[in-house]
PDB file of C-alpha atoms in Angstrom:
ATOM      1  CA  MET A   1     -89.605  60.300 137.033  1.00 94.00           C
ATOM      2  CA  LEU A   2     -90.874  60.969 140.549  1.00 97.00           C
ATOM      3  CA  SER A   3     -93.711  58.822 141.876  1.00 98.00           C
ATOM      4  CA  VAL A   4     -95.505  59.725 145.103  1.00 98.00           C
ATOM      5  CA  ILE A   5     -97.465  56.785 146.524  1.00 98.00           C
ATOM      6  CA  LEU A   6    -100.225  57.829 148.885  1.00 98.00           C
ATOM      7  CA  PRO A   7    -102.222  55.090 150.654  1.00 98.00           C
ATOM      8  CA  ALA A   8    -105.421  56.308 152.289  1.00 97.00           C
ATOM      9  CA  THR A   9    -108.189  54.656 154.309  1.00 96.00           C
ATOM     10  CA  ASN A  10    -111.149  56.886 155.220  1.00 96.00           C
ATOM     11  CA  GLU A  11    -109.046  60.039 154.836  1.00 96.00           C
ATOM     12  CA  GLU A  12    -111.680  62.281 153.259  1.00 96.00           C
ATOM     13  CA  ALA A  13    -110.919  65.070 155.720  1.00 95.00           C
ATOM     14  CA  TRP A  14    -107.146  64.895 155.130  1.00 96.00           C
ATOM     15  CA  ILE A  15    -106.511  63.819 151.548  1.00 97.00           C
ATOM     16  CA  GLY A  16    -107.521  67.152 150.023  1.00 97.00           C
ATOM     17  CA  PRO A  17    -105.105  69.336 152.005  1.00 97.00           C
ATOM     18  CA  CYS A  18    -102.394  66.686 151.555  1.00 98.00           C
ATOM     19  CA  LEU A  19    -102.747  66.751 147.766  1.00 98.00           C
ATOM     20  CA  ASP A  20    -103.181  70.525 147.654  1.00 98.00           C
ATOM     21  CA  ALA A  21     -99.862  71.002 149.455  1.00 97.00           C
ATOM     22  CA  LEU A  22     -98.129  68.473 147.211  1.00 97.00           C
ATOM     23  CA  LEU A  23     -99.407  70.014 143.976  1.00 96.00           C
ATOM     24  CA  ALA A  24     -98.617  73.547 145.184  1.00 94.00           C
ATOM     25  CA  SER A  25     -95.033  72.681 146.106  1.00 92.00           C
ATOM     26  CA  ASP A  26     -92.130  73.774 143.934  1.00 88.00           C
ATOM     27  CA  PRO A  27     -91.826  71.778 140.703  1.00 86.00           C
ATOM     28  CA  PRO A  28     -89.669  68.699 141.306  1.00 88.00           C
ATOM     29  CA  GLY A  29     -87.613  69.330 138.161  1.00 87.00           C
ATOM     30  CA  ALA A  30     -88.635  65.986 136.678  1.00 87.00           C
ATOM     31  CA  PRO A  31     -91.845  64.373 135.404  1.00 93.00           C
ATOM     32  CA  ALA A  32     -93.998  63.597 138.420  1.00 97.00           C
ATOM     33  CA  GLU A  33     -97.048  61.573 139.370  1.00 97.00           C
ATOM     34  CA  VAL A  34     -99.035  60.874 142.508  1.00 98.00           C
ATOM     35  CA  VAL A  35    -100.723  57.507 142.927  1.00 98.00           C
ATOM     36  CA  VAL A  36    -103.513  57.629 145.505  1.00 98.00           C
ATOM     37  CA  VAL A  37    -104.570  54.186 146.728  1.00 98.00           C
ATOM     38  CA  ALA A  38    -107.942  54.436 148.476  1.00 97.00           C
ATOM     39  CA  ASN A  39    -108.166  51.099 150.269  1.00 96.00           C
ATOM     40  CA  GLY A  40    -111.220  49.882 152.122  1.00 95.00           C
ATOM     41  CA  CYS A  41    -112.733  53.362 152.250  1.00 95.00           C
ATOM     42  CA  ARG A  42    -116.278  53.983 153.418  1.00 95.00           C
ATOM     43  CA  ASP A  43    -116.174  57.714 152.772  1.00 95.00           C
ATOM     44  CA  GLY A  44    -115.344  60.131 149.971  1.00 96.00           C
ATOM     45  CA  THR A  45    -111.556  59.733 149.989  1.00 97.00           C
ATOM     46  CA  ALA A  46    -111.345  58.663 146.337  1.00 97.00           C
ATOM     47  CA  ALA A  47    -113.753  61.379 145.190  1.00 97.00           C
ATOM     48  CA  ALA A  48    -111.816  64.050 147.086  1.00 98.00           C
ATOM     49  CA  ALA A  49    -108.631  62.878 145.385  1.00 98.00           C
ATOM     50  CA  ARG A  50    -110.189  62.833 141.909  1.00 97.00           C
ATOM     51  CA  ALA A  51    -111.474  66.363 142.492  1.00 97.00           C
ATOM     52  CA  ARG A  52    -107.814  67.482 142.294  1.00 97.00           C
ATOM     53  CA  ALA A  53    -107.419  66.212 138.715  1.00 97.00           C
ATOM     54  CA  GLY A  54    -107.557  69.700 137.232  1.00 97.00           C
ATOM     55  CA  ALA A  55    -105.099  71.100 139.741  1.00 96.00           C
ATOM     56  CA  ALA A  56    -102.759  68.187 139.097  1.00 97.00           C
ATOM     57  CA  GLU A  57    -102.818  68.715 135.350  1.00 96.00           C
ATOM     58  CA  ALA A  58    -102.234  72.452 135.764  1.00 95.00           C
ATOM     59  CA  ALA A  59     -99.255  71.758 138.016  1.00 95.00           C
ATOM     60  CA  GLY A  60     -97.783  69.222 135.590  1.00 95.00           C
ATOM     61  CA  TRP A  61     -98.527  66.158 137.712  1.00 96.00           C
ATOM     62  CA  ARG A  62    -100.074  62.882 136.598  1.00 97.00           C
ATOM     63  CA  LEU A  63    -102.786  61.865 139.070  1.00 98.00           C
ATOM     64  CA  VAL A  64    -103.828  58.226 139.420  1.00 98.00           C
ATOM     65  CA  VAL A  65    -106.533  57.154 141.878  1.00 98.00           C
ATOM     66  CA  LEU A  66    -106.909  53.445 142.629  1.00 98.00           C
ATOM     67  CA  GLU A  67    -109.723  51.990 144.716  1.00 97.00           C
ATOM     68  CA  LEU A  68    -109.252  48.700 146.562  1.00 96.00           C
ATOM     69  CA  ALA A  69    -112.203  47.011 148.189  1.00 92.00           C
ATOM     70  CA  GLN A  70    -110.162  45.778 151.137  1.00 90.00           C
ATOM     71  CA  GLY A  71    -108.233  47.862 153.604  1.00 88.00           C
ATOM     72  CA  GLY A  72    -104.619  47.311 154.590  1.00 93.00           C
ATOM     73  CA  LYS A  73    -101.754  49.727 154.165  1.00 95.00           C
ATOM     74  CA  LEU A  74     -99.219  47.171 152.946  1.00 96.00           C
ATOM     75  CA  GLN A  75    -101.607  45.933 150.273  1.00 96.00           C
ATOM     76  CA  ALA A  76    -102.102  49.561 149.249  1.00 97.00           C
ATOM     77  CA  LEU A  77     -98.343  50.156 149.077  1.00 98.00           C
ATOM     78  CA  ASN A  78     -97.905  47.109 146.849  1.00 98.00           C
ATOM     79  CA  ALA A  79    -100.718  48.249 144.561  1.00 97.00           C
ATOM     80  CA  GLY A  80     -99.228  51.735 144.406  1.00 98.00           C
ATOM     81  CA  ASP A  81     -95.779  50.387 143.580  1.00 98.00           C
ATOM     82  CA  LYS A  82     -97.200  48.284 140.740  1.00 98.00           C
ATOM     83  CA  ALA A  83     -99.004  51.285 139.252  1.00 98.00           C
ATOM     84  CA  ALA A  84     -96.138  53.759 139.702  1.00 98.00           C
ATOM     85  CA  GLN A  85     -93.859  54.563 136.775  1.00 96.00           C
ATOM     86  CA  GLY A  86     -91.085  56.528 138.461  1.00 96.00           C
ATOM     87  CA  GLY A  87     -87.716  55.339 139.632  1.00 96.00           C
ATOM     88  CA  ILE A  88     -87.734  57.701 142.611  1.00 98.00           C
ATOM     89  CA  ARG A  89     -90.456  56.679 145.058  1.00 98.00           C
ATOM     90  CA  VAL A  90     -91.928  58.857 147.787  1.00 98.00           C
ATOM     91  CA  TYR A  91     -94.234  57.173 150.294  1.00 98.00           C
ATOM     92  CA  LEU A  92     -96.548  59.753 151.826  1.00 98.00           C
ATOM     93  CA  ASP A  93     -99.173  59.495 154.574  1.00 97.00           C
ATOM     94  CA  ALA A  94    -102.487  61.184 153.872  1.00 97.00           C
ATOM     95  CA  ASP A  95    -102.310  63.425 156.948  1.00 96.00           C
ATOM     96  CA  VAL A  96     -98.934  64.888 155.963  1.00 98.00           C
ATOM     97  CA  GLN A  97     -98.520  68.219 154.180  1.00 98.00           C
ATOM     98  CA  VAL A  98     -95.240  68.752 152.372  1.00 98.00           C
ATOM     99  CA  GLY A  99     -93.500  72.087 152.430  1.00 96.00           C
ATOM    100  CA  PRO A 100     -92.358  74.033 149.365  1.00 94.00           C
ATOM    101  CA  GLY A 101     -89.222  72.672 147.800  1.00 94.00           C
ATOM    102  CA  LEU A 102     -89.253  69.234 149.416  1.00 97.00           C
ATOM    103  CA  MET A 103     -90.058  67.271 146.260  1.00 97.00           C
ATOM    104  CA  ALA A 104     -87.373  69.127 144.310  1.00 97.00           C
ATOM    105  CA  GLN A 105     -84.829  68.423 147.064  1.00 97.00           C
ATOM    106  CA  ILE A 106     -85.771  64.731 147.064  1.00 97.00           C
ATOM    107  CA  VAL A 107     -85.269  64.442 143.312  1.00 97.00           C
ATOM    108  CA  GLN A 108     -81.885  66.148 143.539  1.00 97.00           C
ATOM    109  CA  ALA A 109     -80.698  64.085 146.522  1.00 97.00           C
ATOM    110  CA  LEU A 110     -81.794  60.755 145.069  1.00 98.00           C
ATOM    111  CA  GLY A 111     -80.514  61.328 141.537  1.00 96.00           C
ATOM    112  CA  VAL A 112     -77.464  59.183 142.216  1.00 97.00           C
ATOM    113  CA  PRO A 113     -76.627  55.664 141.007  1.00 97.00           C
ATOM    114  CA  GLN A 114     -76.000  54.182 144.453  1.00 98.00           C
ATOM    115  CA  ALA A 115     -78.851  53.242 146.779  1.00 98.00           C
ATOM    116  CA  ALA A 116     -80.090  56.209 148.789  1.00 98.00           C
ATOM    117  CA  TYR A 117     -82.949  57.135 151.105  1.00 98.00           C
ATOM    118  CA  ALA A 118     -84.213  60.611 151.985  1.00 98.00           C
ATOM    119  CA  SER A 119     -86.785  62.483 153.994  1.00 98.00           C
ATOM    120  CA  GLY A 120     -87.512  66.074 154.900  1.00 97.00           C
ATOM    121  CA  THR A 121     -87.527  67.872 158.232  1.00 96.00           C
ATOM    122  CA  PRO A 122     -90.666  66.923 160.179  1.00 95.00           C
ATOM    123  CA  VAL A 123     -92.608  69.663 161.921  1.00 95.00           C
ATOM    124  CA  ILE A 124     -95.295  68.714 164.426  1.00 96.00           C
ATOM    125  CA  PRO A 125     -98.132  71.273 164.325  1.00 96.00           C
ATOM    126  CA  ARG A 126     -99.602  72.545 167.564  1.00 95.00           C
ATOM    127  CA  ALA A 127    -101.926  69.907 168.979  1.00 96.00           C
ATOM    128  CA  ALA A 128    -105.354  70.663 170.414  1.00 96.00           C
ATOM    129  CA  SER A 129    -104.768  68.750 173.658  1.00 96.00           C
ATOM    130  CA  ALA A 130    -102.290  69.853 176.320  1.00 97.00           C
ATOM    131  CA  VAL A 131    -101.194  66.232 176.802  1.00 97.00           C
ATOM    132  CA  THR A 132    -100.218  65.788 173.163  1.00 98.00           C
ATOM    133  CA  ARG A 133     -98.473  69.171 173.113  1.00 97.00           C
ATOM    134  CA  ALA A 134     -96.364  68.162 176.124  1.00 98.00           C
ATOM    135  CA  TYR A 135     -95.597  64.699 174.731  1.00 97.00           C
ATOM    136  CA  ALA A 136     -94.651  66.104 171.316  1.00 96.00           C
ATOM    137  CA  ARG A 137     -92.432  68.776 172.837  1.00 96.00           C
ATOM    138  CA  PHE A 138     -90.423  66.219 174.806  1.00 96.00           C
ATOM    139  CA  TRP A 139     -90.459  63.547 172.069  1.00 94.00           C
ATOM    140  CA  GLN A 140     -88.952  65.952 169.535  1.00 93.00           C
ATOM    141  CA  ARG A 141     -85.848  66.277 171.739  1.00 92.00           C
ATOM    142  CA  LEU A 142     -85.131  62.542 171.766  1.00 91.00           C
ATOM    143  CA  PRO A 143     -82.276  61.149 169.645  1.00 87.00           C
ATOM    144  CA  PHE A 144     -84.506  59.365 167.116  1.00 85.00           C
ATOM    145  CA  ALA A 145     -86.615  62.428 166.378  1.00 87.00           C
ATOM    146  CA  ARG A 146     -83.482  64.571 165.983  1.00 86.00           C
ATOM    147  CA  ALA A 147     -81.642  62.101 163.747  1.00 87.00           C
ATOM    148  CA  PRO A 148     -81.365  62.868 160.020  1.00 88.00           C
ATOM    149  CA  ALA A 149     -84.257  61.500 157.950  1.00 93.00           C
ATOM    150  CA  PRO A 150     -86.286  59.638 160.604  1.00 92.00           C
ATOM    151  CA  GLY A 151     -88.894  59.152 157.890  1.00 94.00           C
ATOM    152  CA  PHE A 152     -92.137  59.047 159.861  1.00 93.00           C
ATOM    153  CA  GLY A 153     -95.020  60.107 157.613  1.00 96.00           C
ATOM    154  CA  LEU A 154     -92.816  60.614 154.551  1.00 98.00           C
ATOM    155  CA  PHE A 155     -89.821  58.765 153.184  1.00 98.00           C
ATOM    156  CA  ALA A 156     -88.285  58.345 149.754  1.00 98.00           C
ATOM    157  CA  MET A 157     -85.714  56.233 147.937  1.00 98.00           C
ATOM    158  CA  ASN A 158     -84.249  55.857 144.478  1.00 98.00           C
ATOM    159  CA  ALA A 159     -84.601  52.807 142.241  1.00 98.00           C
ATOM    160  CA  ALA A 160     -81.402  51.204 143.521  1.00 98.00           C
ATOM    161  CA  GLY A 161     -82.672  51.522 147.066  1.00 98.00           C
ATOM    162  CA  ARG A 162     -86.145  50.213 146.319  1.00 98.00           C
ATOM    163  CA  ALA A 163     -84.575  47.167 144.660  1.00 98.00           C
ATOM    164  CA  ARG A 164     -83.350  45.983 148.077  1.00 98.00           C
ATOM    165  CA  TRP A 165     -86.663  44.194 148.663  1.00 98.00           C
ATOM    166  CA  GLY A 166     -89.620  43.058 146.605  1.00 97.00           C
ATOM    167  CA  ASP A 167     -93.221  43.355 147.735  1.00 98.00           C
ATOM    168  CA  TRP A 168     -93.968  44.959 151.060  1.00 98.00           C
ATOM    169  CA  PRO A 169     -94.461  42.229 153.663  1.00 97.00           C
ATOM    170  CA  GLN A 170     -97.435  42.263 156.019  1.00 96.00           C
ATOM    171  CA  ILE A 171     -95.774  44.179 158.830  1.00 96.00           C
ATOM    172  CA  ILE A 172     -96.805  46.806 161.339  1.00 96.00           C
ATOM    173  CA  SER A 173     -94.094  49.390 160.758  1.00 96.00           C
ATOM    174  CA  ASP A 174     -93.552  50.008 157.055  1.00 97.00           C
ATOM    175  CA  ASP A 175     -91.590  53.220 157.628  1.00 96.00           C
ATOM    176  CA  THR A 176     -89.098  51.547 159.986  1.00 96.00           C
ATOM    177  CA  PHE A 177     -88.810  48.546 157.666  1.00 98.00           C
ATOM    178  CA  ALA A 178     -87.886  50.858 154.790  1.00 98.00           C
ATOM    179  CA  ARG A 179     -85.490  53.033 156.803  1.00 97.00           C
ATOM    180  CA  LEU A 180     -83.571  50.051 158.171  1.00 97.00           C
ATOM    181  CA  HIS A 181     -82.819  48.811 154.674  1.00 98.00           C
ATOM    182  CA  PHE A 182     -80.359  51.712 154.515  1.00 98.00           C
ATOM    183  CA  ALA A 183     -77.267  52.277 156.602  1.00 97.00           C
ATOM    184  CA  PRO A 184     -77.044  55.648 158.361  1.00 95.00           C
ATOM    185  CA  HIS A 185     -74.608  57.000 155.764  1.00 96.00           C
ATOM    186  CA  GLU A 186     -77.150  56.181 153.026  1.00 98.00           C
ATOM    187  CA  ARG A 187     -79.934  58.200 154.658  1.00 97.00           C
ATOM    188  CA  ILE A 188     -80.190  61.858 153.695  1.00 98.00           C
ATOM    189  CA  GLY A 189     -81.962  64.442 155.823  1.00 97.00           C
ATOM    190  CA  LEU A 190     -83.240  67.365 153.768  1.00 97.00           C
ATOM    191  CA  PRO A 191     -83.919  70.881 155.098  1.00 97.00           C
ATOM    192  CA  ALA A 192     -87.335  71.366 153.488  1.00 97.00           C
ATOM    193  CA  PRO A 193     -90.123  70.713 156.019  1.00 96.00           C
ATOM    194  CA  TYR A 194     -93.250  68.657 156.120  1.00 97.00           C
ATOM    195  CA  SER A 195     -96.086  68.801 158.631  1.00 97.00           C
ATOM    196  CA  TRP A 196     -96.777  65.593 160.586  1.00 96.00           C
ATOM    197  CA  PRO A 197     -99.574  65.746 163.190  1.00 95.00           C
ATOM    198  CA  MET A 198     -99.585  63.635 166.338  1.00 95.00           C
ATOM    199  CA  VAL A 199    -102.708  61.927 167.619  1.00 96.00           C
ATOM    200  CA  GLU A 200    -104.685  63.734 170.295  1.00 96.00           C
ATOM    201  CA  GLY A 201    -104.959  62.654 173.914  1.00 97.00           C
ATOM    202  CA  PHE A 202    -103.312  60.255 176.321  1.00 97.00           C
ATOM    203  CA  ALA A 203    -105.211  57.092 175.361  1.00 96.00           C
ATOM    204  CA  ARG A 204    -104.495  57.543 171.675  1.00 96.00           C
ATOM    205  CA  LEU A 205    -100.828  58.259 172.317  1.00 97.00           C
ATOM    206  CA  VAL A 206    -100.614  55.007 174.260  1.00 97.00           C
ATOM    207  CA  ARG A 207    -102.321  53.038 171.483  1.00 95.00           C
ATOM    208  CA  VAL A 208    -100.002  54.400 168.803  1.00 95.00           C
ATOM    209  CA  ARG A 209     -96.875  53.994 170.960  1.00 95.00           C
ATOM    210  CA  ARG A 210     -97.873  50.411 171.757  1.00 95.00           C
ATOM    211  CA  ARG A 211     -98.221  49.675 168.065  1.00 95.00           C
ATOM    212  CA  GLN A 212     -94.889  51.334 167.262  1.00 94.00           C
ATOM    213  CA  ASP A 213     -93.103  49.259 169.889  1.00 94.00           C
ATOM    214  CA  ALA A 214     -94.763  46.100 168.572  1.00 95.00           C
ATOM    215  CA  GLY A 215     -93.592  46.989 165.086  1.00 96.00           C
ATOM    216  CA  VAL A 216     -89.971  47.250 166.203  1.00 95.00           C
ATOM    217  CA  ARG A 217     -90.188  43.909 167.999  1.00 96.00           C
ATOM    218  CA  GLU A 218     -91.677  42.324 164.893  1.00 97.00           C
ATOM    219  CA  LEU A 219     -88.808  43.573 162.736  1.00 97.00           C
ATOM    220  CA  ALA A 220     -86.188  42.455 165.247  1.00 97.00           C
ATOM    221  CA  ALA A 221     -87.694  38.963 165.236  1.00 97.00           C
ATOM    222  CA  GLY A 222     -88.286  38.603 161.503  1.00 97.00           C
ATOM    223  CA  TRP A 223     -85.457  40.690 160.019  1.00 97.00           C
ATOM    224  CA  PRO A 224     -82.750  40.787 162.723  1.00 97.00           C
ATOM    225  CA  HIS A 225     -80.039  41.692 160.188  1.00 96.00           C
ATOM    226  CA  LEU A 226     -81.720  45.052 159.617  1.00 96.00           C
ATOM    227  CA  MET A 227     -81.343  46.173 163.208  1.00 95.00           C
ATOM    228  CA  ALA A 228     -77.634  46.884 162.685  1.00 94.00           C
ATOM    229  CA  ASN A 229     -78.703  49.815 160.505  1.00 95.00           C
ATOM    230  CA  GLU A 230     -80.586  51.569 163.292  1.00 92.00           C
ATOM    231  CA  GLY A 231     -77.706  53.911 164.123  1.00 83.00           C
ATOM    232  CA  LYS A 232     -79.750  55.647 166.802  1.00 75.00           C
ATOM    233  CA  ALA A 233     -77.797  57.441 169.503  1.00 74.00           C
ATOM    234  CA  ARG A 234     -78.507  56.133 172.986  1.00 78.00           C
ATOM    235  CA  LEU A 235     -79.979  58.449 175.565  1.00 79.00           C
ATOM    236  CA  GLY A 236     -78.008  58.042 178.766  1.00 83.00           C
ATOM    237  CA  GLY A 237     -79.280  58.738 182.242  1.00 86.00           C
ATOM    238  CA  ALA A 238     -77.540  62.097 182.509  1.00 89.00           C
ATOM    239  CA  ALA A 239     -78.917  63.312 179.187  1.00 87.00           C
ATOM    240  CA  LEU A 240     -82.401  62.130 180.118  1.00 90.00           C
ATOM    241  CA  ALA A 241     -82.154  63.958 183.443  1.00 93.00           C
ATOM    242  CA  ARG A 242     -81.205  67.168 181.650  1.00 92.00           C
ATOM    243  CA  LEU A 243     -84.200  66.838 179.325  1.00 92.00           C
ATOM    244  CA  ALA A 244     -86.485  66.141 182.258  1.00 94.00           C
ATOM    245  CA  LEU A 245     -85.245  69.190 184.169  1.00 95.00           C
ATOM    246  CA  ALA A 246     -85.682  71.366 181.099  1.00 95.00           C
ATOM    247  CA  ASP A 247     -89.281  70.209 180.586  1.00 96.00           C
ATOM    248  CA  PRO A 248     -90.729  68.469 183.673  1.00 97.00           C
ATOM    249  CA  TRP A 249     -94.311  68.384 182.348  1.00 97.00           C
ATOM    250  CA  GLY A 250     -93.248  67.016 178.983  1.00 96.00           C
ATOM    251  CA  PHE A 251     -91.125  64.367 180.685  1.00 96.00           C
ATOM    252  CA  ALA A 252     -93.986  63.404 182.997  1.00 97.00           C
ATOM    253  CA  VAL A 253     -96.364  62.845 180.088  1.00 97.00           C
ATOM    254  CA  TYR A 254     -93.758  60.965 178.057  1.00 96.00           C
ATOM    255  CA  ALA A 255     -92.880  58.764 181.029  1.00 96.00           C
ATOM    256  CA  ALA A 256     -96.547  58.072 181.744  1.00 97.00           C
ATOM    257  CA  VAL A 257     -97.134  56.958 178.146  1.00 97.00           C
ATOM    258  CA  SER A 258     -93.993  54.806 178.276  1.00 95.00           C
ATOM    259  CA  LEU A 259     -95.223  53.104 181.451  1.00 96.00           C
ATOM    260  CA  ALA A 260     -98.772  52.670 180.151  1.00 96.00           C
ATOM    261  CA  VAL A 261     -97.657  50.765 177.056  1.00 94.00           C
ATOM    262  CA  ARG A 262     -96.143  48.107 179.323  1.00 91.00           C
ATOM    263  CA  LEU A 263     -99.539  47.320 180.810  1.00 90.00           C
ATOM    264  CA  PRO A 264    -101.675  44.630 179.162  1.00 85.00           C
ATOM    265  CA  ALA A 265    -103.618  46.029 176.246  1.00 78.00           C
ATOM    266  CA  PRO A 266    -107.414  45.820 176.420  1.00 73.00           C
ATOM    267  CA  ALA A 267    -108.683  42.708 174.661  1.00 61.00           C
ATOM    268  CA  SER A 268    -110.657  44.769 172.168  1.00 52.00           C
ATOM    269  CA  ALA A 269    -107.883  47.241 171.408  1.00 47.00           C
ATOM    270  CA  GLY A 270    -107.172  47.464 167.722  1.00 46.00           C
ATOM    271  CA  TRP A 271    -105.312  50.284 166.106  1.00 43.00           C
ATOM    272  CA  ALA A 272    -106.491  53.354 164.308  1.00 48.00           C
ATOM    273  CA  ARG A 273    -104.873  56.699 163.827  1.00 52.00           C
ATOM    274  CA  GLY A 274    -107.260  57.888 166.491  1.00 46.00           C
ATOM    275  CA  ARG A 275    -108.553  61.198 165.213  1.00 44.00           C
TER     276      ARG A 275
END
């Protein structure tokens, strides 16, 4: 069975299109369910999810909607895992829209006895702001973004893979934590796409990048053995120069964000997706 676990906090504007795309995708070729975990919501996220009950039944999906009083993505992931019945687990962000065929490809790729991890091909939709468009254009050419199954926004694993750890710990970067439990040869990049939007504007890019960097540092400190699984190609000076010459504006924005994250964060700066 395929279980899609979808944590969502105040995602009323995004959860509907996310579920619509999932339920309209090609049949996964196995029994399937989606477990929506509305955690700490102050809007209509849960109601918008429950409104898809008829569509889910018509598409052959089991839809479960959980409501948690407190927010926290890791708590939501743990609640979703406890409610899920499938051996193949897909962890999906509420702002992601899967492309046709991706769920079926995941089921096929992960239907093996050995531990395996998979993700689709991320596509960043055109951003509203010129700054985000430039950053995204350059970022997509970097080694991590071009590596098979980077897993941001959507990642999946089979039962043998999920057995490599128990509950999700209270960490910043759940997607990196999951990916690094698998060696590069265990990670499968699939051709089917999914849409993953970037945040809009320079300040929001800096906030998210700062959080991402903090998440990597946290994992390196708490789970140093996982870092050997990174397998990310290094970007040398010559390669970086070629990318910069090919897209000077994109490089300028990327470099400016990279420099800004090194500055002290404002005392009141928390993190939100920033839409």
